Amino acid sequence: MSDAFDESSELEQDPPPFGSEASTSKAKAELVAIATASADQQDIVEGEKEGEERESWDSKIMFLLATIGYAVGLGNVWRFPYLAQKNGGGAFLVPYFIMLCIQGIPIFYLELAIGQRLRKGAIGVWSQVSPYLGGIGISSAVVSYIVALYYNTIIAWCLIYLLHSFESPLPWADCPTRLYKNFTYDHEPECVASSPTQFYWYRTTLQCSESVDMPENFNYHMAIALIVSWFLVYICMVQGITSSGKIVYMTAIFPYVVLIIFFFRGITLKGAADGVAHLFTPRWETLLDPVVWLEAGTQIFFSLGLAFGGLIAFSSYNPANNNCYRDAILVSLTNCGTSMFAGVVVFSVIGFKATATFDRCTEERNGLVAQNKTHNLPVCDLQTELANVSSLAICLHGIYTYIYLPFQSASGTGLAFIIFTEAINQFPGAQLWAVLFFLMLFTLGIDSQFGTLEGVVTSLVDMKLFPNLPKEYIVGALCFSCCTISMCFANGAGSYIFQLMDSFAGNFPLLIIALFECLSISYIYGVRRFSDDIEMMTGSRPNFYWMFCWKYLSPCAMVTILLASFYQLLTEGSSYPAWIGSKGATEGMEWPHWCIVVAFFLILSSILWIPIVAVLRLCGIKVVEDSDPAWFPEAELREVHGIVPHEPTELERSIFCFNMDGTEGMCCPKYGLPEKSLEEEE
């Protein structure tokens, strides 16, 4: 106050006498002005403090590692290589990168940008876009919960194999022996009929029954592994992104270290070049097959982890001026590069295994020829062996069933736990390689689990369903409920229940949710308004291509994939591979009626929230309570970046229906919460 009085007195040329009526009135006016300015300044400070109460990343590197760890999962290691080999080799990269450009990166960019702008979880974000769209966030949270429920089963499998990797010899290296009543020993017939790695996987680890209708015995080893895996997830997430963000320094970097080690080991093996050439040799005629484009689109969509709500939650902890465009490009390309690099590693090892089989066949053939036996000679062909190993890895765990997975897990267990372990058995120092391999799978899995559960936790916290309950208690309750329900996987039919949930719970709902996200931004929030927000945050405006993808290309691609997937499901049906112990092989079986009912329940329990919330809102019932918009330094960002109103080009007006008055055609009226204008905020 004294400074203000001093400054005002200096500006006065002829100050009135002290104590006069003019002096008193002027002092009162100055006091009122100072009090008003102080109040305004205090509001801004409190707003900043309110914004700072939300958790934030310690550094940009931590955010990037967490996002890369979330996007790069098990599907990059064991799903992409076989999709590429199965669908044209090097030719598969053409539809793969086209789908990346028109579907993967645009939606990834959209989720990072909207989370950073509205600074809430999935439920809070879509409720703020429009109160009628709160069901999109609830659907994302429900899908994330269901996927996290069964995805942790893979982590439990990795823990079992990791523990037994320290044994010498490895327990899956040879067939176990059986003691008969006459006190004679012989190899287990089921193992002899299959292979040591298959027997250890189906009989020892999973204790598989011959049908989903026969759960048989309770698998105590699996139950203990599930409890341990959920406890590890809880420990890593209990302190929020502050603790889990630091853990990603190990879980995100370690898989790349192991992949590089396996790369140098793989390329030095005999036959590695043949394996890699078998992967990337293009078969251009496959580009005319629509299934190839369908599988490229689903692989891109699910490998990036879109529509789970995890990306929105992660980006909501970023600074308001973070360059989300650069992050989207970097993480997406890193994800695709990791897939191709993992393909080289995997097929170098598969090339080694196929070459070893070819050499044994050739040696056997030469031995028969040396004995002058010319009839029924074995046919030895390296390309045939490469195709057989690839087909076996794909077929072993149900790739021929209708499975489009969020993390591509079930279709790759044949590779991870059978084919790759069999190849590791032939390495010198097999125990070391086994420990590295399964520790890599564990870190890949738990990284993705962080992002999946973070989408659920952030949504629950932002909804304030339990306002007086600390976040660590919410995480604990979430992990405990998942651990309890996941005991359904700890029996003879557990792997079949896993496949059922994996086949239906995470494919159709995620595509539908992502479709509604695109439509909500394009036709309700508005592409022009969304582009203004991105320009305000990053200082650069999205170009024409991204707006065209958000409004037209990406929705069309997702609708096409959905329709093609429904058509394929209706025409080809869906089945699961059941392990028949007496034959030592799997046989395809149709899902029983109760499994079909469960599948429909899993799908509908996720996507029905979208229309339910909208209809109830129209009836005056609020499923998601209205909340105030999170604090956002809009005025400061406009000043820092020097943002001026964007004048739409003639092309933008014609393509996106931008009007001269600033409104956007083909865009529904805004029924969201009232927002203050820039002048009122200032």
XYZ file of C-alpha atoms in Angstrom:
682
model
C 0.000 0.000 0.000
C 2.817 2.386 0.809
C 4.412 1.690 -2.596
C 1.122 2.365 -4.299
C 0.648 5.630 -2.399
C 4.225 6.666 -3.191
C 3.767 5.936 -6.858
C 0.456 7.784 -7.046
C 1.853 10.765 -5.204
C 4.719 11.050 -7.643
C 2.264 11.187 -10.531
C 0.268 14.003 -8.938
C 1.498 17.451 -9.893
C -0.563 19.366 -7.340
C -1.558 17.066 -4.526
C -4.410 18.298 -2.376
C -3.717 19.235 1.210
C -3.532 16.317 3.580
C -6.774 15.792 5.491
C -8.894 17.584 2.918
C -12.040 15.966 1.500
C -10.374 15.420 -1.901
C -7.412 13.692 -0.292
C -9.673 11.431 1.762
C -11.825 10.411 -1.218
C -8.743 9.724 -3.349
C -7.224 7.551 -0.609
C -10.452 5.566 -0.343
C -10.516 5.039 -4.109
C -6.916 3.851 -4.109
C -7.615 1.458 -1.224
C -10.567 -0.047 -3.115
C -8.485 -0.431 -6.280
C -5.615 -2.086 -4.404
C -7.987 -4.438 -2.576
C -9.625 -5.446 -5.855
C -6.265 -6.057 -7.523
C -5.087 -8.094 -4.545
C -8.218 -10.240 -4.688
C -7.772 -10.880 -8.411
C -4.124 -11.769 -7.902
C -5.041 -14.090 -5.037
C -7.589 -15.893 -7.273
C -4.927 -16.536 -9.893
C -2.514 -17.860 -7.287
C -5.172 -20.124 -5.828
C -5.987 -21.354 -9.316
C -2.357 -22.185 -9.869
C -2.228 -24.001 -6.563
C -5.361 -25.912 -7.457
C -3.804 -26.965 -10.735
C -0.593 -27.957 -9.001
C -2.439 -30.266 -6.616
C -2.803 -32.745 -9.463
C 0.059 -35.185 -9.715
C 2.674 -34.467 -12.350
C 5.585 -36.243 -13.953
C 8.983 -35.572 -12.442
C 10.468 -35.140 -15.901
C 9.654 -35.428 -19.588
C 11.818 -38.550 -19.828
C 9.657 -40.256 -17.195
C 6.490 -39.534 -19.175
C 7.997 -40.781 -22.435
C 9.295 -43.981 -20.832
C 5.938 -44.625 -19.165
C 4.059 -44.064 -22.426
C 6.497 -46.188 -24.451
C 6.326 -48.918 -21.818
C 2.534 -48.789 -21.968
C 2.371 -48.927 -25.775
C 5.198 -51.417 -26.322
C 3.881 -54.666 -24.919
C 3.912 -58.393 -25.430
C 2.156 -58.118 -28.792
C 5.181 -56.345 -30.292
C 7.381 -59.327 -29.479
C 5.170 -62.279 -30.322
C 2.250 -61.055 -32.448
C 3.712 -58.723 -35.088
C 6.440 -61.099 -36.410
C 3.918 -63.805 -37.214
C 1.341 -61.448 -38.663
C 4.043 -60.136 -40.987
C 5.197 -63.614 -42.021
C 1.638 -64.914 -42.362
C 0.360 -61.953 -44.400
C 2.953 -61.426 -47.076
C 6.273 -60.886 -45.313
C 7.739 -57.546 -46.330
C 4.557 -56.742 -48.280
C 2.662 -56.643 -44.974
C 4.562 -53.471 -44.062
C 2.626 -51.548 -46.745
C -0.845 -51.873 -45.144
C 0.794 -51.777 -41.716
C 2.228 -48.287 -42.173
C -0.814 -47.031 -44.090
C -3.020 -48.012 -41.155
C -0.508 -46.414 -38.796
C -0.852 -43.095 -40.635
C -4.641 -43.000 -41.028
C -5.677 -44.645 -37.775
C -2.907 -45.245 -35.235
C -1.092 -41.921 -34.942
C -4.199 -39.684 -35.357
C -6.082 -41.330 -32.475
C -2.928 -41.512 -30.359
C -2.415 -37.779 -30.985
C -6.078 -37.080 -30.183
C -5.990 -38.829 -26.803
C -2.740 -37.166 -25.710
C -4.026 -33.723 -26.712
C -7.476 -33.934 -25.107
C -6.060 -35.319 -21.866
C -3.468 -32.554 -21.644
C -6.047 -29.852 -22.451
C -8.820 -30.884 -20.035
C -6.448 -32.337 -17.400
C -8.679 -35.160 -16.189
C -9.099 -38.897 -16.566
C -11.210 -40.458 -19.306
C -14.530 -40.034 -17.487
C -13.839 -36.397 -16.576
C -12.586 -35.556 -20.067
C -15.573 -36.866 -22.011
C -18.053 -35.521 -19.450
C -16.550 -32.074 -19.946
C -16.696 -32.391 -23.731
C -20.427 -32.991 -23.216
C -22.357 -34.270 -20.188
C -24.056 -36.725 -22.550
C -20.708 -38.349 -23.423
C -19.687 -39.415 -19.917
C -20.462 -42.991 -20.896
C -17.390 -43.056 -23.147
C -15.137 -42.605 -20.129
C -17.054 -45.198 -18.093
C -16.783 -47.678 -20.983
C -13.024 -47.102 -21.170
C -12.700 -47.705 -17.430
C -14.777 -50.907 -17.577
C -12.783 -52.305 -20.514
C -9.515 -51.417 -18.788
C -10.655 -53.209 -15.643
C -11.642 -56.368 -17.529
C -8.440 -56.420 -19.601
C -6.266 -55.814 -16.538
C -8.132 -58.630 -14.814
C -6.986 -61.303 -17.264
C -3.831 -59.643 -18.608
C -2.133 -60.113 -15.258
C -2.483 -63.853 -15.842
C 0.280 -63.582 -18.460
C 2.491 -61.891 -15.880
C 1.790 -64.799 -13.518
C 2.834 -67.280 -16.222
C 6.059 -65.347 -16.739
C 6.750 -65.444 -12.991
C 6.308 -69.244 -12.933
C 8.708 -69.727 -15.831
C 11.135 -67.160 -14.419
C 11.291 -69.002 -11.102
C 11.930 -72.374 -12.758
C 14.525 -70.865 -15.126
C 17.072 -71.095 -12.298
C 16.840 -74.907 -12.249
C 19.482 -77.038 -13.911
C 18.598 -78.678 -16.185
C 15.589 -76.639 -17.231
C 12.385 -78.512 -16.344
C 11.077 -78.214 -19.910
C 14.266 -79.566 -21.494
C 13.343 -83.272 -21.267
C 10.274 -85.402 -20.771
C 9.635 -86.457 -17.177
C 9.527 -90.133 -16.247
C 6.597 -92.099 -14.845
C 6.826 -94.907 -12.273
C 4.542 -97.821 -13.130
C 3.076 -100.431 -10.771
C 5.713 -102.974 -11.703
C 8.387 -100.514 -10.539
C 9.597 -99.693 -14.038
C 10.240 -96.201 -15.337
C 9.374 -94.760 -18.705
C 8.916 -91.343 -20.233
C 5.528 -89.710 -19.795
C 3.393 -90.856 -22.799
C 1.714 -87.475 -23.116
C 5.103 -85.771 -23.340
C 6.397 -88.300 -25.871
C 3.328 -87.694 -28.029
C 3.931 -83.937 -28.033
C 7.233 -82.384 -26.891
C 8.869 -81.478 -23.550
C 8.049 -77.774 -23.936
C 4.434 -78.438 -24.889
C 3.991 -80.895 -22.035
C 5.445 -78.464 -19.500
C 3.210 -75.665 -20.768
C -0.121 -77.471 -21.035
C 0.196 -80.127 -18.346
C 2.591 -78.740 -15.700
C 1.913 -74.981 -15.844
C -1.708 -74.750 -16.975
C -2.850 -78.234 -15.885
C -5.243 -78.051 -18.813
C -8.488 -79.988 -18.876
C -9.902 -81.274 -22.140
C -12.775 -78.798 -22.231
C -13.884 -75.478 -20.819
C -16.760 -77.369 -19.196
C -14.344 -79.448 -17.091
C -12.359 -77.186 -14.715
C -11.082 -80.231 -12.757
C -8.474 -79.526 -10.048
C -7.572 -76.176 -8.531
C -4.124 -75.014 -9.678
C -2.408 -73.866 -6.467
C 0.824 -72.869 -8.218
C -1.120 -70.620 -10.557
C -3.098 -69.108 -7.669
C 0.092 -68.237 -5.769
C 1.614 -66.699 -8.899
C -1.500 -64.567 -9.423
C -1.421 -63.322 -5.833
C 2.267 -62.418 -6.131
C 1.765 -60.654 -9.480
C -1.130 -58.548 -8.162
C 0.860 -57.677 -5.056
C 3.729 -56.474 -7.266
C 1.322 -54.355 -9.313
C -0.086 -52.828 -6.119
C 3.383 -52.032 -4.751
C 4.336 -50.312 -7.997
C 1.134 -48.239 -8.233
C 0.294 -47.435 -4.610
C 2.083 -44.077 -4.641
C 0.639 -43.022 -7.986
C 2.724 -41.940 -10.941
C 5.436 -40.703 -8.568
C 6.415 -44.289 -7.754
C 5.283 -46.103 -10.916
C 6.932 -43.378 -13.017
C 10.291 -44.120 -11.417
C 9.850 -47.860 -11.869
C 9.456 -47.391 -15.633
C 13.122 -46.448 -15.827
C 13.764 -50.164 -15.358
C 10.640 -51.747 -16.856
C 10.756 -49.677 -20.061
C 14.507 -49.810 -20.686
C 15.276 -53.397 -19.617
C 13.273 -55.077 -22.463
C 15.334 -53.169 -25.026
C 18.554 -54.255 -23.332
C 17.449 -57.895 -23.485
C 16.268 -57.566 -27.094
C 19.655 -56.144 -28.081
C 21.414 -59.024 -26.283
C 19.200 -61.573 -28.034
C 19.757 -59.761 -31.332
C 23.518 -60.178 -31.202
C 23.110 -63.750 -29.983
C 20.548 -64.521 -32.676
C 22.448 -63.176 -35.678
C 25.463 -65.293 -34.731
C 23.410 -68.518 -34.833
C 23.484 -70.810 -37.833
C 20.461 -70.183 -40.020
C 19.651 -66.731 -38.618
C 19.863 -65.072 -42.038
C 17.450 -67.623 -43.510
C 14.964 -66.937 -40.731
C 15.061 -63.148 -41.186
C 14.800 -63.501 -44.962
C 11.784 -65.766 -44.483
C 10.140 -63.006 -42.433
C 10.698 -60.053 -44.763
C 10.583 -61.663 -48.228
C 7.628 -59.858 -49.844
C 4.698 -61.724 -51.359
C 2.968 -58.879 -53.149
C -0.100 -60.872 -54.193
C -1.268 -60.864 -50.555
C -2.027 -57.134 -50.800
C -5.161 -58.062 -52.757
C -6.493 -60.000 -49.762
C -8.756 -57.799 -47.578
C -7.929 -59.916 -44.511
C -4.335 -58.664 -44.686
C -5.523 -55.059 -44.413
C -7.917 -55.994 -41.634
C -5.175 -57.616 -39.567
C -2.813 -54.687 -40.215
C -5.448 -52.269 -38.911
C -6.228 -54.303 -35.794
C -2.532 -54.785 -35.016
C -1.852 -51.039 -35.220
C -4.907 -50.142 -33.183
C -4.370 -52.536 -30.314
C -0.580 -52.428 -30.132
C -0.715 -48.678 -29.384
C -3.148 -49.217 -26.490
C -5.823 -46.853 -27.795
C -9.214 -46.222 -26.120
C -8.205 -47.703 -22.750
C -8.074 -44.287 -21.087
C -4.452 -44.816 -20.044
C -3.065 -42.343 -22.578
C -5.579 -39.696 -21.509
C -4.636 -40.255 -17.866
C -0.895 -40.098 -18.586
C -1.145 -36.895 -20.624
C -3.327 -35.203 -17.991
C -0.256 -35.099 -15.715
C 1.822 -33.232 -18.340
C 2.575 -29.496 -18.265
C 0.018 -27.410 -20.135
C 2.587 -26.352 -22.752
C 3.891 -29.860 -23.480
C 4.350 -30.694 -27.174
C 1.881 -33.587 -27.430
C 2.254 -33.764 -31.224
C 5.934 -34.601 -30.982
C 5.205 -37.159 -28.256
C 2.572 -38.898 -30.404
C 4.925 -39.209 -33.381
C 7.857 -40.358 -31.247
C 5.996 -43.014 -29.258
C 4.109 -44.371 -32.286
C 7.238 -44.756 -34.393
C 9.112 -46.266 -31.442
C 6.323 -48.812 -31.056
C 6.468 -49.813 -34.726
C 10.260 -49.868 -34.771
C 10.254 -52.146 -31.736
C 7.884 -54.538 -33.518
C 10.181 -54.854 -36.527
C 13.298 -55.164 -34.379
C 11.613 -57.885 -32.302
C 10.667 -59.635 -35.549
C 14.333 -59.814 -36.537
C 15.248 -61.218 -33.117
C 12.459 -63.816 -33.120
C 13.021 -65.053 -36.650
C 16.766 -65.267 -36.225
C 16.113 -67.770 -33.421
C 13.394 -69.544 -35.435
C 15.787 -69.737 -38.372
C 18.299 -71.415 -36.077
C 15.692 -73.939 -34.879
C 14.525 -74.718 -38.426
C 18.120 -75.123 -39.621
C 18.870 -77.514 -36.754
C 15.830 -79.615 -37.728
C 16.890 -79.493 -41.384
C 20.415 -80.623 -40.496
C 19.097 -83.583 -38.471
C 16.820 -84.537 -41.347
C 19.701 -84.336 -43.817
C 21.935 -86.401 -41.542
C 19.249 -89.062 -41.183
C 18.681 -89.136 -44.936
C 22.386 -89.463 -45.672
C 22.630 -92.314 -43.151
C 19.800 -94.200 -44.894
C 21.371 -93.638 -48.292
C 24.682 -94.954 -46.956
C 22.845 -98.157 -45.949
C 21.491 -98.447 -49.538
C 17.943 -97.691 -48.406
C 16.228 -95.712 -51.121
C 12.569 -96.121 -50.151
C 10.623 -93.838 -47.786
C 13.478 -91.392 -47.470
C 12.648 -88.244 -45.452
C 12.137 -85.088 -47.509
C 14.389 -82.303 -46.229
C 13.684 -78.706 -47.245
C 14.744 -75.644 -45.248
C 11.902 -73.401 -46.442
C 9.396 -76.070 -45.500
C 10.914 -76.306 -42.028
C 10.775 -72.513 -41.633
C 7.118 -72.492 -42.668
C 6.346 -75.403 -40.324
C 7.921 -73.720 -37.305
C 6.120 -70.452 -38.077
C 2.788 -72.194 -38.568
C 3.247 -74.194 -35.375
C 3.914 -71.076 -33.331
C 0.815 -69.414 -34.764
C -1.442 -72.441 -34.475
C -0.380 -73.684 -31.046
C -2.578 -71.321 -29.115
C -5.514 -70.405 -31.221
C -4.498 -67.908 -33.876
C -6.955 -69.565 -36.225
C -9.768 -68.725 -33.871
C -11.247 -65.263 -34.002
C -8.808 -63.350 -31.825
C -8.020 -59.663 -32.201
C -6.386 -58.779 -28.955
C -5.644 -55.506 -27.189
C -2.252 -56.853 -26.265
C -2.182 -59.796 -28.688
C -1.483 -62.213 -25.893
C -3.209 -65.515 -26.510
C -1.989 -65.913 -30.065
C 1.608 -65.571 -28.941
C 1.833 -67.916 -25.980
C 2.784 -70.685 -28.387
C 5.827 -68.643 -29.391
C 6.863 -67.474 -25.933
C 6.309 -70.582 -23.843
C 6.837 -73.357 -26.425
C 8.819 -72.408 -29.537
C 11.215 -69.915 -27.957
C 11.824 -72.021 -24.860
C 12.612 -75.001 -27.079
C 15.158 -72.925 -28.971
C 16.680 -71.637 -25.708
C 17.225 -75.257 -24.620
C 19.816 -75.558 -27.382
C 21.777 -72.468 -26.264
C 24.913 -72.897 -24.167
C 24.069 -71.618 -20.679
C 20.341 -72.077 -21.282
C 19.423 -71.011 -17.731
C 20.860 -67.514 -18.240
C 19.017 -67.021 -21.521
C 15.771 -68.292 -20.014
C 16.053 -65.878 -17.071
C 16.693 -62.943 -19.414
C 13.848 -63.881 -21.739
C 11.141 -64.322 -19.113
C 12.307 -61.308 -17.129
C 11.917 -59.298 -20.346
C 8.379 -60.634 -20.831
C 7.570 -59.786 -17.216
C 8.719 -56.167 -17.566
C 6.890 -55.796 -20.893
C 3.691 -57.054 -19.313
C 3.798 -55.079 -16.083
C 4.511 -51.845 -17.984
C 1.333 -52.242 -19.986
C -0.521 -53.170 -16.808
C 0.457 -49.819 -15.233
C -1.111 -47.843 -18.063
C -4.248 -49.985 -18.163
C -4.957 -49.671 -14.434
C -3.947 -45.999 -14.317
C -6.844 -45.232 -16.639
C -9.243 -46.844 -14.147
C -7.706 -45.265 -11.024
C -7.542 -41.750 -12.495
C -11.182 -41.944 -13.593
C -12.316 -43.064 -10.130
C -10.327 -40.303 -8.429
C -11.596 -37.602 -10.808
C -15.209 -38.720 -10.382
C -14.821 -38.300 -6.601
C -16.880 -41.419 -5.936
C -14.891 -41.831 -2.742
C -13.851 -38.255 -1.909
C -12.530 -39.040 1.580
C -10.675 -42.205 0.548
C -6.932 -41.814 -0.204
C -5.756 -42.926 -3.623
C -3.663 -45.774 -2.205
C -6.817 -47.331 -0.731
C -8.554 -47.113 -4.110
C -5.589 -48.826 -5.773
C -5.575 -51.483 -3.051
C -9.297 -52.188 -3.425
C -8.942 -52.353 -7.194
C -6.029 -54.805 -7.085
C -7.715 -56.938 -4.398
C -10.931 -57.251 -6.401
C -8.993 -58.186 -9.547
C -6.915 -60.719 -7.633
C -10.043 -62.324 -6.180
C -11.825 -62.617 -9.526
C -8.658 -63.827 -11.294
C -8.781 -67.040 -9.249
C -11.106 -68.300 -11.999
C -7.944 -68.724 -14.099
C -6.347 -71.026 -11.502
C -7.978 -74.285 -12.611
C -7.882 -76.716 -15.509
C -10.227 -74.578 -17.620
C -8.539 -71.310 -16.627
C -6.611 -70.933 -19.883
C -9.840 -71.387 -21.863
C -11.615 -68.729 -19.777
C -8.607 -66.507 -20.420
C -9.013 -67.021 -24.181
C -12.739 -66.317 -23.962
C -12.182 -62.976 -22.233
C -9.257 -62.132 -24.472
C -11.240 -62.892 -27.632
C -14.306 -60.789 -26.855
C -13.745 -58.383 -23.949
C -11.068 -56.231 -25.523
C -11.656 -56.082 -29.269
C -15.137 -54.850 -30.243
C -15.573 -52.541 -27.216
C -12.261 -50.774 -27.820
C -13.013 -50.171 -31.499
C -16.452 -48.786 -30.641
C -15.050 -46.548 -27.883
C -12.341 -45.151 -30.172
C -14.955 -44.517 -32.863
C -17.076 -42.494 -30.423
C -13.972 -40.586 -29.303
C -13.293 -39.488 -32.872
C -16.919 -38.589 -33.514
C -17.147 -36.659 -30.241
C -14.112 -34.508 -31.020
C -15.051 -33.997 -34.673
C -18.779 -33.349 -34.442
C -19.466 -32.227 -30.857
C -16.332 -30.592 -29.456
C -15.426 -29.388 -32.932
C -12.283 -29.915 -35.007
C -11.696 -26.160 -35.189
C -11.955 -25.710 -31.428
C -9.735 -28.767 -30.870
C -7.121 -27.387 -33.271
C -7.238 -24.034 -31.457
C -6.541 -25.846 -28.169
C -3.549 -27.701 -29.629
C -2.173 -24.475 -31.088
C -2.579 -22.794 -27.717
C -0.683 -25.624 -25.934
C 2.093 -26.319 -28.446
C 2.367 -23.063 -30.371
C 1.718 -24.795 -33.716
C -1.601 -25.658 -35.304
C -2.438 -29.173 -36.585
C -2.258 -29.222 -40.352
C -5.011 -30.192 -42.756
C -4.081 -33.894 -42.746
C -4.699 -34.451 -39.023
C -8.051 -32.661 -39.101
C -9.093 -34.719 -42.117
C -8.131 -37.942 -40.312
C -10.046 -37.010 -37.161
C -13.206 -36.072 -39.036
C -13.299 -38.575 -41.879
C -10.454 -41.078 -42.415
C -10.074 -42.561 -38.924
C -13.827 -43.068 -38.298
C -14.203 -44.696 -41.715
C -11.260 -47.027 -41.054
C -12.700 -48.106 -37.698
C -16.193 -48.656 -39.111
C -14.683 -50.794 -41.876
C -12.721 -52.901 -39.388
C -15.788 -53.328 -37.194
C -18.017 -54.438 -40.068
C -15.361 -56.787 -41.455
C -14.780 -58.268 -38.011
C -18.500 -58.872 -37.450
C -18.786 -60.443 -40.900
C -15.815 -62.726 -40.286
C -17.193 -63.759 -36.904
C -20.637 -64.555 -38.339
C -19.319 -66.482 -41.351
C -16.390 -68.359 -39.784
C -17.550 -68.589 -36.183
C -15.292 -68.787 -33.167
C -13.691 -71.743 -31.424
C -10.925 -72.462 -28.960
C -8.029 -74.987 -29.025
C -8.501 -77.605 -26.301
C -5.543 -79.698 -25.144
C -6.155 -83.430 -25.584
C -3.637 -85.174 -23.341
C -4.037 -88.620 -24.875
C -3.087 -87.240 -28.299
C -0.538 -84.710 -27.121
C -2.095 -82.053 -29.341
C -4.808 -79.381 -29.438
C -8.164 -79.722 -31.147
C -10.543 -76.954 -32.097
C -13.809 -76.942 -30.128
C -16.870 -74.752 -30.385
C -17.660 -72.517 -27.438
C -20.574 -73.866 -25.352
C -23.711 -71.754 -25.023
C -22.855 -70.408 -21.584
C -19.526 -69.106 -22.923
C -21.345 -67.268 -25.717
C -23.613 -65.671 -23.108
C -20.556 -64.622 -21.088
C -18.954 -63.181 -24.251
C -22.030 -61.060 -24.993
C -22.128 -59.922 -21.375
C -18.468 -58.829 -21.535
C -19.099 -56.805 -24.689
C -22.380 -55.227 -23.643
C -21.224 -54.433 -20.094
C -18.618 -52.162 -21.661
C -20.292 -50.385 -24.546
C -23.845 -50.006 -23.173
C -22.633 -47.272 -20.826
C -22.375 -44.904 -23.798
C -26.114 -44.838 -24.653
C -27.256 -45.406 -21.046
C -25.522 -42.288 -19.708
C -26.828 -40.165 -22.598
C -30.428 -41.381 -22.255
C -30.457 -40.983 -18.470
C -29.044 -37.485 -18.874
C -31.904 -36.602 -21.198
C -34.278 -37.836 -18.488
C -32.593 -35.605 -15.907
C -30.662 -38.404 -14.152
C -26.956 -37.712 -13.713
C -24.806 -40.850 -13.722
C -21.664 -38.702 -13.843
C -21.922 -35.569 -11.728
C -20.931 -32.270 -13.285
C -17.578 -30.992 -12.122
C -15.785 -27.716 -12.598
C -13.245 -27.596 -15.410
C -9.688 -28.151 -14.249
C -7.548 -25.031 -13.995
C -5.804 -24.264 -17.277
C -3.515 -21.264 -17.989
C -5.250 -20.297 -21.209
C -4.464 -16.593 -21.100
C -0.794 -17.194 -20.242
C -0.367 -19.714 -23.069
C -1.942 -17.356 -25.598
C 0.423 -14.623 -24.522
C 3.518 -16.850 -24.501
C 2.851 -18.358 -27.941
C 1.478 -15.137 -29.418
C -1.749 -16.825 -30.514
C -3.949 -14.835 -32.860
C -7.382 -15.952 -34.118
C -6.981 -18.430 -36.968
C -8.574 -17.460 -40.259
C -9.802 -20.674 -41.979
C -8.630 -21.203 -45.532
C -11.033 -21.734 -48.369
C -10.188 -25.438 -48.396
C -10.927 -25.758 -44.668
C -14.269 -23.990 -45.100
C -15.345 -26.333 -47.871
C -14.049 -29.606 -46.393
C -14.741 -29.044 -42.679
C -17.713 -26.662 -42.992
C -16.053 -23.819 -41.074
C -18.292 -20.756 -41.039
C -17.204 -17.124 -41.215
C -18.644 -16.368 -37.765
C -16.348 -18.919 -36.121
C -18.899 -21.715 -35.846
C -18.457 -25.136 -37.400
C -21.013 -26.786 -39.640
C -21.867 -30.486 -39.301
C -21.222 -30.029 -35.596
C -23.819 -30.573 -32.878
C -24.679 -27.720 -30.483
C -22.568 -27.563 -27.362
C -24.413 -28.705 -24.252
C -21.350 -28.756 -22.058
C -20.630 -26.773 -18.946
C -20.611 -22.977 -19.384
C -17.144 -21.570 -19.983
C -15.858 -18.119 -19.197
C -14.804 -15.992 -22.105
C -11.202 -14.857 -22.377
C -12.166 -11.305 -21.384
C -13.988 -12.511 -18.245
C -11.050 -14.715 -17.271
C -8.610 -11.832 -17.654
